[in-house]
Structures are given as C-alpha cells and as structure tokens.
Short mmCIF file of N, CA and C in Angstrom, two decimals:
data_model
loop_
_atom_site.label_atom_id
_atom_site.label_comp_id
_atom_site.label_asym_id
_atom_site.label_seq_id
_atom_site.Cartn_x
_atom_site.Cartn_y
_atom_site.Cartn_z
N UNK A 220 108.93 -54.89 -45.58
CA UNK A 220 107.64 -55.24 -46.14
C UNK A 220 106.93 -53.93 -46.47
N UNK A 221 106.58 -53.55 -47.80
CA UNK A 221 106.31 -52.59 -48.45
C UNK A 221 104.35 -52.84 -48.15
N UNK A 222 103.82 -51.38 -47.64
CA UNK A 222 102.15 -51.69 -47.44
C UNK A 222 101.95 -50.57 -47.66
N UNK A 223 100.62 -50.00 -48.00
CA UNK A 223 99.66 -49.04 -47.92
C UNK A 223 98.48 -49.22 -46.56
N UNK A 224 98.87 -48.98 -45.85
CA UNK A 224 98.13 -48.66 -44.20
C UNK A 224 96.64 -48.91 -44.28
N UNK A 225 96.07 -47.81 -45.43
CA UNK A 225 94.51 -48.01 -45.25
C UNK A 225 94.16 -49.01 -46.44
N UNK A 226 94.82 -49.97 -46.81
CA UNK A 226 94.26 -50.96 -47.58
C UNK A 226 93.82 -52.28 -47.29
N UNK A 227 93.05 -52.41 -45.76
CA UNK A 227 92.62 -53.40 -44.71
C UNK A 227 92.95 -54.53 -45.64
N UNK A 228 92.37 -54.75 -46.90
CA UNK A 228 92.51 -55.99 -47.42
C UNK A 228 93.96 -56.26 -47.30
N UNK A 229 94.70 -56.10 -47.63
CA UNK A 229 96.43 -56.50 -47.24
C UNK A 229 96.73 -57.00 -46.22
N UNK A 230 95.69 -56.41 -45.12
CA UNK A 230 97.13 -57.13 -43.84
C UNK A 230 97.38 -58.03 -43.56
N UNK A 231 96.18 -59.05 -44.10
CA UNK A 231 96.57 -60.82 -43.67
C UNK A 231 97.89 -61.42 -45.07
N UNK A 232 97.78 -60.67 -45.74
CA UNK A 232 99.33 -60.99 -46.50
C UNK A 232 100.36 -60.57 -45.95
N UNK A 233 100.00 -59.06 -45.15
CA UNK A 233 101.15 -58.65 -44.82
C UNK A 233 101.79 -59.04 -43.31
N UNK A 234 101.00 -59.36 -42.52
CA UNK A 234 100.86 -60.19 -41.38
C UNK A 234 101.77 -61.40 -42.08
N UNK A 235 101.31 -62.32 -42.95
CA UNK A 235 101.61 -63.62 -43.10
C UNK A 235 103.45 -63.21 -43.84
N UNK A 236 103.68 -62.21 -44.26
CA UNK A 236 105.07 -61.74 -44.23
C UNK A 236 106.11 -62.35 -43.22
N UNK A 237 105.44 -60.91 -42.52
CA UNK A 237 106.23 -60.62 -41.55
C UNK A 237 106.45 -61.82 -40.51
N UNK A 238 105.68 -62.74 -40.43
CA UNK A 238 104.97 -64.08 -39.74
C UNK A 238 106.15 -65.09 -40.04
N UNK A 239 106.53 -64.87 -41.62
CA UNK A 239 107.69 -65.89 -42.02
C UNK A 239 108.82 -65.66 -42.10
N UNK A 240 108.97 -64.38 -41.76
CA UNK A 240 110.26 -63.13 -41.28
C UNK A 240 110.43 -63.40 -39.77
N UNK A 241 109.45 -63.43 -38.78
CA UNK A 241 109.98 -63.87 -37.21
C UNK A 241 109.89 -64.99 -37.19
N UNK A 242 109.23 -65.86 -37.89
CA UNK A 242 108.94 -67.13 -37.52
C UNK A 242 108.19 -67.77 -35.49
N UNK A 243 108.76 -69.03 -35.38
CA UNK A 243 108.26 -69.35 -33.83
C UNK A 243 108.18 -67.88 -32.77
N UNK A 244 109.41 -67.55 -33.05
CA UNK A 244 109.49 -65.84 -31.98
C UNK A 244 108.05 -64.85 -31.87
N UNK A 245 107.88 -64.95 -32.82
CA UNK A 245 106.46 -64.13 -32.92
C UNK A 245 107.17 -62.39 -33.35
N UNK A 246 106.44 -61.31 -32.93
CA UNK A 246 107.17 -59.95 -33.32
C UNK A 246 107.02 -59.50 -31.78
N UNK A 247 108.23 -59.03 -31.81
CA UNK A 247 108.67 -58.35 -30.58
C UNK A 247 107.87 -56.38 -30.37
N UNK A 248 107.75 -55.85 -31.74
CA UNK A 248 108.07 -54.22 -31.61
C UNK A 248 107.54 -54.15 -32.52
N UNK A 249 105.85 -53.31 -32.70
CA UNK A 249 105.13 -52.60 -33.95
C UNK A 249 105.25 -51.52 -33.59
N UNK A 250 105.65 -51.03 -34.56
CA UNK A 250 105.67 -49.09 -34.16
C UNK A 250 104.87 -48.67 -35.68
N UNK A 251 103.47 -48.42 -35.15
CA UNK A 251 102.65 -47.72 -36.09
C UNK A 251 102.78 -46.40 -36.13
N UNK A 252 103.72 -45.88 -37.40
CA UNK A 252 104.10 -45.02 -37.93
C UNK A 252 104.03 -44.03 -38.82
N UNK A 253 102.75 -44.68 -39.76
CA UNK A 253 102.09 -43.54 -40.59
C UNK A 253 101.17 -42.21 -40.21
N UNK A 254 101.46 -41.15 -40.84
CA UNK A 254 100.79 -40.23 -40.55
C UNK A 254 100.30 -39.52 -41.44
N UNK A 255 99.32 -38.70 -41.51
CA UNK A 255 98.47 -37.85 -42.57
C UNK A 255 98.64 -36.21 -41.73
N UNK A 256 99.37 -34.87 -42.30
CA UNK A 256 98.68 -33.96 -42.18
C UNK A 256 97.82 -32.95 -43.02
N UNK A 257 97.19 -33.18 -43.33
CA UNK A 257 96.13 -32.62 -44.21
C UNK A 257 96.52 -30.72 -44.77
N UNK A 258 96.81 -30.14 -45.60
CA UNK A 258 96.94 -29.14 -45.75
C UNK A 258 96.05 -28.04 -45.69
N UNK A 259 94.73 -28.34 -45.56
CA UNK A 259 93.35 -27.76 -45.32
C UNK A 259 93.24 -27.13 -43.72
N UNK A 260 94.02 -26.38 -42.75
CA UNK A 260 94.11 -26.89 -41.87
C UNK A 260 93.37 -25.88 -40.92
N UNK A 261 92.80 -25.05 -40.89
CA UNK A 261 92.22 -23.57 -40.58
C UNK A 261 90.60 -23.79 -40.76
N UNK A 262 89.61 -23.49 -39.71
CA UNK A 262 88.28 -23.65 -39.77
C UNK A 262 87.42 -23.22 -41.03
N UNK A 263 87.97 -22.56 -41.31
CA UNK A 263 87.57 -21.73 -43.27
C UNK A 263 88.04 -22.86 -44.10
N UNK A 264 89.08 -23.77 -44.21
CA UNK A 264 89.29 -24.78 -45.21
C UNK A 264 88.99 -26.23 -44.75
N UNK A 265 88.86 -26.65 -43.79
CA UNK A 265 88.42 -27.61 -43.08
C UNK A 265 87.60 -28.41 -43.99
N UNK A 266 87.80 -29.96 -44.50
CA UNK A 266 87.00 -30.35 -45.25
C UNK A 266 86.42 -31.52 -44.41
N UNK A 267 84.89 -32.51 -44.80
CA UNK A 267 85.01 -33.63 -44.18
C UNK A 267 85.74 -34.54 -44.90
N UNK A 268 86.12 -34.89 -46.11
CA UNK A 268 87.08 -35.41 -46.64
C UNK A 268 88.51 -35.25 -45.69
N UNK A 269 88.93 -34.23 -45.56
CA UNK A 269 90.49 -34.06 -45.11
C UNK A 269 90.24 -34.82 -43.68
N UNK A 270 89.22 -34.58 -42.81
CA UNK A 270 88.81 -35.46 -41.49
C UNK A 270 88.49 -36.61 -41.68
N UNK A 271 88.00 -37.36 -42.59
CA UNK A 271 87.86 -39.06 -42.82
C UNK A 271 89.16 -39.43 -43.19
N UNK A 272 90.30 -38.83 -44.83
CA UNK A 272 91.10 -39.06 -44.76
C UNK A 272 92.42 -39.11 -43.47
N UNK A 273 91.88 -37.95 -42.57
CA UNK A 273 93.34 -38.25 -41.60
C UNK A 273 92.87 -39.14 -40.54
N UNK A 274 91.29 -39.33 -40.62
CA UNK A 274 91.06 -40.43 -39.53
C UNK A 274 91.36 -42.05 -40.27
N UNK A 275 90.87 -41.82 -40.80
CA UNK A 275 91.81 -43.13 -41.60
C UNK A 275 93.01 -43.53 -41.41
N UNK A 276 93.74 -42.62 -41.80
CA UNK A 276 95.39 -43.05 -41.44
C UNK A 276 96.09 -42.68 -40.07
N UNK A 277 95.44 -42.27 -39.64
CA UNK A 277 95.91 -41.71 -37.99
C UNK A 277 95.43 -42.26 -36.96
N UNK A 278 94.06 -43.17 -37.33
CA UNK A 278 93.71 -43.56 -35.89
C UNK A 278 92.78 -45.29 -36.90
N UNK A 279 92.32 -44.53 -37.52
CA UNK A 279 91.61 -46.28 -38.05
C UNK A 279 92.55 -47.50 -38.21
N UNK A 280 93.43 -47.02 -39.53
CA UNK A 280 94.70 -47.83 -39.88
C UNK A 280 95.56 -48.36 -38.39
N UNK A 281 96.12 -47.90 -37.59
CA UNK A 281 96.76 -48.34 -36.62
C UNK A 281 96.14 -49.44 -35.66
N UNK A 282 94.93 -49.08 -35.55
CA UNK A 282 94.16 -49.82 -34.36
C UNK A 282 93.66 -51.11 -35.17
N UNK A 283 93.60 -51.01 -36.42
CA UNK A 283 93.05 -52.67 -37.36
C UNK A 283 94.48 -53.51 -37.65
N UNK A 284 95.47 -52.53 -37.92
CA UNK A 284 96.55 -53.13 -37.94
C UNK A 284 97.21 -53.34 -36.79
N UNK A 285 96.98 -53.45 -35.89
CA UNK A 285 97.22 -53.54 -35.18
C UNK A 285 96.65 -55.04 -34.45
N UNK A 286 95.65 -55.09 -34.47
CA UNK A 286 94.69 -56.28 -34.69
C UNK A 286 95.43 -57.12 -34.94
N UNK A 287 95.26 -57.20 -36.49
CA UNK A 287 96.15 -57.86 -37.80
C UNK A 287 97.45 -58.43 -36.92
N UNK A 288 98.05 -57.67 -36.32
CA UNK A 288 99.80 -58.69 -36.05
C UNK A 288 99.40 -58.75 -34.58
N UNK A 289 98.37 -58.81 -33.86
CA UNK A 289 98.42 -59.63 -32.69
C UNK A 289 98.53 -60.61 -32.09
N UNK A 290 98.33 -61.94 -33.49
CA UNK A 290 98.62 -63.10 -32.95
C UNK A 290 100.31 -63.21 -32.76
N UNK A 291 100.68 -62.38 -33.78
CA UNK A 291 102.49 -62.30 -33.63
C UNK A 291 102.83 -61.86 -32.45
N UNK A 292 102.34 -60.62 -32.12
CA UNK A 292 102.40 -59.84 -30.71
C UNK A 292 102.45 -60.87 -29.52
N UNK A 293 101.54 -61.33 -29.35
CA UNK A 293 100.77 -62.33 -28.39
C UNK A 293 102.32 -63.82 -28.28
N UNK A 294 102.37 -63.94 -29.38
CA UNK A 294 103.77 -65.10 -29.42
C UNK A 294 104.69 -64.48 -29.04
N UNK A 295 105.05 -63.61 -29.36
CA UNK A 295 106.04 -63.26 -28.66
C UNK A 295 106.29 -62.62 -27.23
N UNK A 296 105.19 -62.44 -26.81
CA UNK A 296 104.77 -62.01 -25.10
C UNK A 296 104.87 -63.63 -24.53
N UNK A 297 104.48 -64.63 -25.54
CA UNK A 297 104.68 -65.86 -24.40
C UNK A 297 105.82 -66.04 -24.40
N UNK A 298 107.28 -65.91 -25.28
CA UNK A 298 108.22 -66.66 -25.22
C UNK A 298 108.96 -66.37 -23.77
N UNK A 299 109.40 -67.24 -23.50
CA UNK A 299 110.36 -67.20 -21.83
C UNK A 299 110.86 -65.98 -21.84
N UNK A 300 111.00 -65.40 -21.30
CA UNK A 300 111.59 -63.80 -21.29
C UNK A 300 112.06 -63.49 -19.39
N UNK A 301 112.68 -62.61 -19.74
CA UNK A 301 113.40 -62.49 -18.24
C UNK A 301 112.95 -60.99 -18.14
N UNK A 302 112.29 -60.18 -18.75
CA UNK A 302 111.66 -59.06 -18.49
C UNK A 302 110.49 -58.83 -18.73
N UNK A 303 109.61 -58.23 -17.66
CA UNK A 303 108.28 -57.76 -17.70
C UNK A 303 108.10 -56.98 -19.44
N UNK A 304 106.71 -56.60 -19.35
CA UNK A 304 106.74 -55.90 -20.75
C UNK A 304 107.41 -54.47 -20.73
N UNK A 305 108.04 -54.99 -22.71
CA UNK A 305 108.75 -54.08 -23.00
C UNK A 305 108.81 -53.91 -23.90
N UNK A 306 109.86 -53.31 -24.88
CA UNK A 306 109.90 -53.51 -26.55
C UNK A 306 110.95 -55.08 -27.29
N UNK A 307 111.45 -55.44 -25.64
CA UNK A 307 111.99 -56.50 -25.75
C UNK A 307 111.36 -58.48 -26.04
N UNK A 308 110.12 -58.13 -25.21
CA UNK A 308 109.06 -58.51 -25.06
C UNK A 308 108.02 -58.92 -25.96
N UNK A 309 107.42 -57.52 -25.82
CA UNK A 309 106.60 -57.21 -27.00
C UNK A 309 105.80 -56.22 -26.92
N UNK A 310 105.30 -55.19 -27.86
CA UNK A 310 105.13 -53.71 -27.40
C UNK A 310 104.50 -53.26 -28.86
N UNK A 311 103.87 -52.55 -28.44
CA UNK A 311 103.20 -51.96 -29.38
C UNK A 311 103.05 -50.40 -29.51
N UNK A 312 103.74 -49.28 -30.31
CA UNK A 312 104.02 -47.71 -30.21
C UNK A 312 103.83 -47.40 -30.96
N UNK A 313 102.62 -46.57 -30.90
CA UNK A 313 101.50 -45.68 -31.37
C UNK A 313 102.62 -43.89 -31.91
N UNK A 314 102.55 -43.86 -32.85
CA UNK A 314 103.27 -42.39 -32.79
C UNK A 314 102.11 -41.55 -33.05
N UNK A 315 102.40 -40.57 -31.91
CA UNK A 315 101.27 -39.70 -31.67
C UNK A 315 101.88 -37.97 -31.91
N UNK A 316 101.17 -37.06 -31.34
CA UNK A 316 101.89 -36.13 -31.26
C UNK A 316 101.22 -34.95 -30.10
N UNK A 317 102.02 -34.01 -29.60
CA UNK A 317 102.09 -33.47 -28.48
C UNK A 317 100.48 -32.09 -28.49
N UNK A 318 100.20 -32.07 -30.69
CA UNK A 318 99.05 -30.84 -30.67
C UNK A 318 97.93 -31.81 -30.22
N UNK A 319 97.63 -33.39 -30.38
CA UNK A 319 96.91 -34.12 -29.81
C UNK A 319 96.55 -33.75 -28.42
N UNK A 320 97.14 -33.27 -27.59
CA UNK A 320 96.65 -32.76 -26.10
C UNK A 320 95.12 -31.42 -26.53
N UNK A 321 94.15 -32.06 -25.42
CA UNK A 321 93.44 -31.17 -25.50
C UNK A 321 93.88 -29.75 -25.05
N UNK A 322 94.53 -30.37 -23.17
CA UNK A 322 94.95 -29.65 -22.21
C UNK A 322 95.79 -28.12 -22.81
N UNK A 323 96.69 -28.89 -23.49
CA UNK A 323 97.88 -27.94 -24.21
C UNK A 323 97.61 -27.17 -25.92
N UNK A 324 96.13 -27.37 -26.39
CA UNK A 324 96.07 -26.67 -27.32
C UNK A 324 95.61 -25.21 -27.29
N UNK A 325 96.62 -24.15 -27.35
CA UNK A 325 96.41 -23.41 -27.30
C UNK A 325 96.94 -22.14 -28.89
N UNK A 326 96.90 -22.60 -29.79
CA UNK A 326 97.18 -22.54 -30.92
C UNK A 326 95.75 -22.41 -32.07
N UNK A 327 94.98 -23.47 -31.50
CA UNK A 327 93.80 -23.69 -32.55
C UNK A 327 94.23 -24.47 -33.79
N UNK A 328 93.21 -24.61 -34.71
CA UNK A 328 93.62 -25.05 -36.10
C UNK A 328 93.76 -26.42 -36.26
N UNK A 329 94.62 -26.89 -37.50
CA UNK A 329 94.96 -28.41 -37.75
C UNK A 329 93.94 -29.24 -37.26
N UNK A 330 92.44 -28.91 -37.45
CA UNK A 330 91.78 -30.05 -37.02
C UNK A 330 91.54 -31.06 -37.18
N UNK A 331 91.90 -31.78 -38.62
CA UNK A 331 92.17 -33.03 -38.89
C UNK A 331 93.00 -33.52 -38.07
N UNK A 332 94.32 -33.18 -37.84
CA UNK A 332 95.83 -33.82 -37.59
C UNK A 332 95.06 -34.03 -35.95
N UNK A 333 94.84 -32.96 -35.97
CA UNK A 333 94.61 -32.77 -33.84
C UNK A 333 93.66 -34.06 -33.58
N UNK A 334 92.46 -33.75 -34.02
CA UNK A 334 91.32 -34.74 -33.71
C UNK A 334 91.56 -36.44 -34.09
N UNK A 335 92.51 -36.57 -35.25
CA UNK A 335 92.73 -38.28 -35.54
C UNK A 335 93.64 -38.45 -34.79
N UNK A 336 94.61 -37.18 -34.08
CA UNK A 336 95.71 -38.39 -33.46
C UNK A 336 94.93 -38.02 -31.46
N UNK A 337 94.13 -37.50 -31.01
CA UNK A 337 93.44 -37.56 -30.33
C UNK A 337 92.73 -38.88 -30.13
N UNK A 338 92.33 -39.19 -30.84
CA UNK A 338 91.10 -40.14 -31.18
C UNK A 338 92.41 -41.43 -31.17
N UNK A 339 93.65 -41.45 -31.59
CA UNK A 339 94.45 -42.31 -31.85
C UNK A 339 94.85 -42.75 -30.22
N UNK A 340 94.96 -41.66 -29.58
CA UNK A 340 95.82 -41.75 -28.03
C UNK A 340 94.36 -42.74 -27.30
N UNK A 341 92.88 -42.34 -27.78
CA UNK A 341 92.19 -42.69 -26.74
C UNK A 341 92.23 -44.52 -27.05
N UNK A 342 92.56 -44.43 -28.72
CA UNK A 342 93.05 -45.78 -28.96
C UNK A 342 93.46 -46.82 -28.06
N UNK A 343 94.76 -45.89 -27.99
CA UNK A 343 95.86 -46.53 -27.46
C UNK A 343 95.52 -47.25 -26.24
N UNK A 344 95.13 -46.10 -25.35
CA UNK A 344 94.52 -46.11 -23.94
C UNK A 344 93.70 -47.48 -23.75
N UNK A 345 92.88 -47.56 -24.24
CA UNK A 345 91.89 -48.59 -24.73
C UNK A 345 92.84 -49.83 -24.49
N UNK A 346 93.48 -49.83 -25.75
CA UNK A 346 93.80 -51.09 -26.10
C UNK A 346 95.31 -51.41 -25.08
N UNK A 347 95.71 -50.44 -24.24
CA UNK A 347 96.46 -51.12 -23.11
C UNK A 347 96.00 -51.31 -22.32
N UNK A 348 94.45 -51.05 -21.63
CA UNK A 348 94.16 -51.69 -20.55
C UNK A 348 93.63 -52.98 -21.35
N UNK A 349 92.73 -53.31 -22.55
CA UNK A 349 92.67 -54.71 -23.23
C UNK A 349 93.67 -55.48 -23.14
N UNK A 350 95.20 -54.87 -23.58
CA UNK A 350 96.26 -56.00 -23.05
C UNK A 350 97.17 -56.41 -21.96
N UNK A 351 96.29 -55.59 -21.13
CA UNK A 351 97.27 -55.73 -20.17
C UNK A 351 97.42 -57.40 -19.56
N UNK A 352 96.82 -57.89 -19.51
CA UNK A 352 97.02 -59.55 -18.94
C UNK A 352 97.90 -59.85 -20.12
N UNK A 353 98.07 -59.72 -21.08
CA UNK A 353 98.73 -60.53 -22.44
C UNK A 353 100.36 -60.03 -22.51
N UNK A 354 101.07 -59.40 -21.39
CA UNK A 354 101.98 -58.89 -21.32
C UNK A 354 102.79 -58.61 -22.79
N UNK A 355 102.01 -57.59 -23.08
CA UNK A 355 102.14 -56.51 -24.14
C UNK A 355 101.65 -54.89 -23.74
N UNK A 356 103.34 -54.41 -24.03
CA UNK A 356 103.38 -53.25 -23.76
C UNK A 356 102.67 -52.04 -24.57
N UNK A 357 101.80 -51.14 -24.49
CA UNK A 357 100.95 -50.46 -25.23
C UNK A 357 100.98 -49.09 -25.22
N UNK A 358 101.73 -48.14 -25.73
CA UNK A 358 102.32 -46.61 -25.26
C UNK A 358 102.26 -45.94 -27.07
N UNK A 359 101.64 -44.56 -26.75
CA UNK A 359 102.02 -43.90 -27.46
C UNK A 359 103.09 -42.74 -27.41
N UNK A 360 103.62 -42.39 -28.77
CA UNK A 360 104.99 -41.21 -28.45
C UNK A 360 104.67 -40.57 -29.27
N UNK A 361 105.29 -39.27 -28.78
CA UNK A 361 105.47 -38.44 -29.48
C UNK A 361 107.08 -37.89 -29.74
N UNK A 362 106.86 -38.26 -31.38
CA UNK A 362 108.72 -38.00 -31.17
C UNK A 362 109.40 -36.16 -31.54
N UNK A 363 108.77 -35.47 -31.37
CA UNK A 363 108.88 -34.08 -31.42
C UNK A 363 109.02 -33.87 -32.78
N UNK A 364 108.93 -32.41 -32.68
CA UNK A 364 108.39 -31.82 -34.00
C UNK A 364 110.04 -31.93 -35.29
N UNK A 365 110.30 -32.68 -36.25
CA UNK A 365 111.36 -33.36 -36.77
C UNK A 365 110.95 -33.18 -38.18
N UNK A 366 112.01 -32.98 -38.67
CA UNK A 366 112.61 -32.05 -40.04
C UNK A 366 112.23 -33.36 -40.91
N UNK A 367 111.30 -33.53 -41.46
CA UNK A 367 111.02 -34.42 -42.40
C UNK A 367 110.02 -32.96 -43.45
N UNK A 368 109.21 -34.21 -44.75
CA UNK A 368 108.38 -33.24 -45.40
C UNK A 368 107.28 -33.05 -44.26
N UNK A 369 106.69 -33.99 -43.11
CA UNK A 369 105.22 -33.71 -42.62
C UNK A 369 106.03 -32.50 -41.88
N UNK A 370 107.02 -32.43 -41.30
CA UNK A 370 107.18 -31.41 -39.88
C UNK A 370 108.00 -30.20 -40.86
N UNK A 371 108.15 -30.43 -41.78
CA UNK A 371 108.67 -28.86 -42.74
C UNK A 371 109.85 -28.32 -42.48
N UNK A 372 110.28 -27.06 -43.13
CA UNK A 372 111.85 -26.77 -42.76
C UNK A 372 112.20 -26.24 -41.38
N UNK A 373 110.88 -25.57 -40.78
CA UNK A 373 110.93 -24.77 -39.28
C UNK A 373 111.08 -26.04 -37.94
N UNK A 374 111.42 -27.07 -38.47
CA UNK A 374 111.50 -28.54 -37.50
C UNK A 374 111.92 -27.98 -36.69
N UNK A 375 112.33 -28.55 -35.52
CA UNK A 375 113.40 -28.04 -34.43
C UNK A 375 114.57 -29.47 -34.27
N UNK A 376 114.29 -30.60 -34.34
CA UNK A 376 114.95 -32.14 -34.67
C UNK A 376 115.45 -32.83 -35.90
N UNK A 377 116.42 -33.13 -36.11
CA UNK A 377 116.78 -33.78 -37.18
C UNK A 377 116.04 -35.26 -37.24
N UNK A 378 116.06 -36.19 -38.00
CA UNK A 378 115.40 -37.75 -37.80
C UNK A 378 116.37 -38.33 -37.43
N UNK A 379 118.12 -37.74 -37.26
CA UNK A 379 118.53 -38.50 -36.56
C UNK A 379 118.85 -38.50 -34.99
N UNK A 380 118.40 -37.18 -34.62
CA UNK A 380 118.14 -36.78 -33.35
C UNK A 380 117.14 -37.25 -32.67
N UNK A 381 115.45 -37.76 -33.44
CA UNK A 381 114.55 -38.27 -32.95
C UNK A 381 114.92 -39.66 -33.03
N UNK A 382 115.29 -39.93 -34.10
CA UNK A 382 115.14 -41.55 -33.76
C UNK A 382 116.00 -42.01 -32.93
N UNK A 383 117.34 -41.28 -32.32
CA UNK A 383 118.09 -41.67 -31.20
C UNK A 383 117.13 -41.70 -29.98
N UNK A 384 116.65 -40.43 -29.58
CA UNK A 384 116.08 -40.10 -28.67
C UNK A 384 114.98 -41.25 -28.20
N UNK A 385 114.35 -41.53 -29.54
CA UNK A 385 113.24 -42.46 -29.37
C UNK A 385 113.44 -44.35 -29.08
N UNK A 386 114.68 -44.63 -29.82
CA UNK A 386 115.42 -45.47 -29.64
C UNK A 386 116.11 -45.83 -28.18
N UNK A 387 116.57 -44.83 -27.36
CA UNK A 387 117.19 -44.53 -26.08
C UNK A 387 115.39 -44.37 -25.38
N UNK A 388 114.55 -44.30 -25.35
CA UNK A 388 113.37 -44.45 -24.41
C UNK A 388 112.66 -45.53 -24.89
N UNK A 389 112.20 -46.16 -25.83
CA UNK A 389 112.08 -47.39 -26.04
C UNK A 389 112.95 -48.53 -25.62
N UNK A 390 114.30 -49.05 -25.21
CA UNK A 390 114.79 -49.37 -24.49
C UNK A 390 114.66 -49.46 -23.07
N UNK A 391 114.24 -48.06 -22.58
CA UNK A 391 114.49 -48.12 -20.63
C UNK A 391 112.56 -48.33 -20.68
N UNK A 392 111.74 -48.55 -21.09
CA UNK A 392 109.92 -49.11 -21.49
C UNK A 392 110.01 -49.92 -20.80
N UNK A 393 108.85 -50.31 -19.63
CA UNK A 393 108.62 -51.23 -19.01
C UNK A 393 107.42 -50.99 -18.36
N UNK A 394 106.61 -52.02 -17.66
CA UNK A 394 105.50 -51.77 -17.02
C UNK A 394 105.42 -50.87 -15.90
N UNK A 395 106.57 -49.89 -15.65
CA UNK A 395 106.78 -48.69 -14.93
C UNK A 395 105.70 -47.99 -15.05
N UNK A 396 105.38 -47.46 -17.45
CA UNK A 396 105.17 -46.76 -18.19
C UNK A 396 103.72 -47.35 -18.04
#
C-alpha cells in the first residue's frame, strides 16, 4: 500500500486497505518507518521550516498514524494468542535513532533529525504506557547507522545486515521489553 505519511487525509483509505488485506485478524506489526533528515543541519543553517518539516515526518506522522490502524492493532491483540505481547501479537515499532539520546549527544548539530526523533521516543513512551492494558507491544529501534541515501556512503551496515538484525530482535520482543 503506496502512502505519503504527512497526508493525514489518506489514512482512513489507507487504514481501510490494509483492513481488507488482514481482514477478521486485524494487523499484527506497524513499523513506522519514514524518516526526514534535513540537510540544513549546523546552528548557522538551521531553518524553522527544516524543524516543522522533520517534525512532521518524524514524530507527527507516526503518532496519527498510528492512531489511524489502531482499531486493526487492537483486533489483533484480541485474537486467541498463546503469547503475551509481541510482534506476533501485535506491536507497534517506532524507528528511532541512537543521535535522539540526549545523554549520548556529544557531537552537536542535526537539530532537526535529533529533536523530531527525540520528541518521537517521548511518543512512543507515552503511547506504551496508554497501551499497555490493550496488549500491544510499543518499542522504539534504532536500527544503526545503514548504507541507504539517509545514512550515506560512510554507513557502517548494509540494509541487509540491519534488517536481519532487526528481524532477529523483533522476534525474541515480548513484555520482558
């Protein structure tokens, strides 16, 4: 199902998709995946444009869409299941990233990217103690810095190295996490 993230008007089409794609099951696994890094990224180029745009797609978009497929979410947390929450279940994964730490920024800069996916984690946070009775799992990741166009040629991960990696910990997810 082909979408544009910050185009709120869509998601009840795109919801009603995906809705006739799981059918009774409901959706097991949203992994909100879009990201914005703004090229402006240094206190001298810093725009408020480049900060609305990456809050938009980094922390607004996820948390409405997110909304949007909860009644799916929610169906599929009721179906009989033999495991606590999971991605098996039903789960919801926020991709975040590791310059998001306040603790660990010691670099400076990227203040768009830093501050929306900041603002994205406190999201998250949020909205797993909101679901926690609805046994829906609520975690953000960070899948390391990976050789796409956002993470550039100096990557250190291939996408098929992350998405194993990420694939192999989404699996062992449970209300451990």
């Amino acid at each position: 199902v082909q979408m544009d993230v910050i185009d709120h008007n869509s998601y009840p089409e795109v919801v009603k998709k995906v809705g006739d794609i799981v059918g009774d099951e409901g959706l097991n696994l949203l992994i909100n995946n879009a990201g914005l890094l703004p090229t402006n990224r240094d206190l001298a180029s810093v725009t408020p444009e480049a900060m609305r745009d990456a809050f938009e797609v980094n922390c607004i978009a996820p948390l409405f869409l997110t909304r949007a497929f909860l009644p799916l979410l929610e169906k599929s947390a009721g179906q009989p299941s033999s495991s606590d929450r999971s991605v098996h279940r039903s789960a919801i994964i926020q991709m975040s990233t590791a310059v998001a730490s306040i603790a660990e920024n010691t670099g400076g800069s990227t203040y768009a990217y830093r501050c929306s996916k900041s603002a994205l984690n406190q999201c998250m946070k949020s909205m797993s103690v909101d679901l926690s009775n609805k046994g829906i799992l609520v975690m953000a990741m960070h899948p390391g810095w990976v050789l796409t166009d956002m993470g550039g040629p100096n990557a250190q991960i291939s996408t098929e190295t992350c998405v194993t990696g990420m694939l192999d910990t989404l699996d062992q997810l449970g209300d451990k996490d």
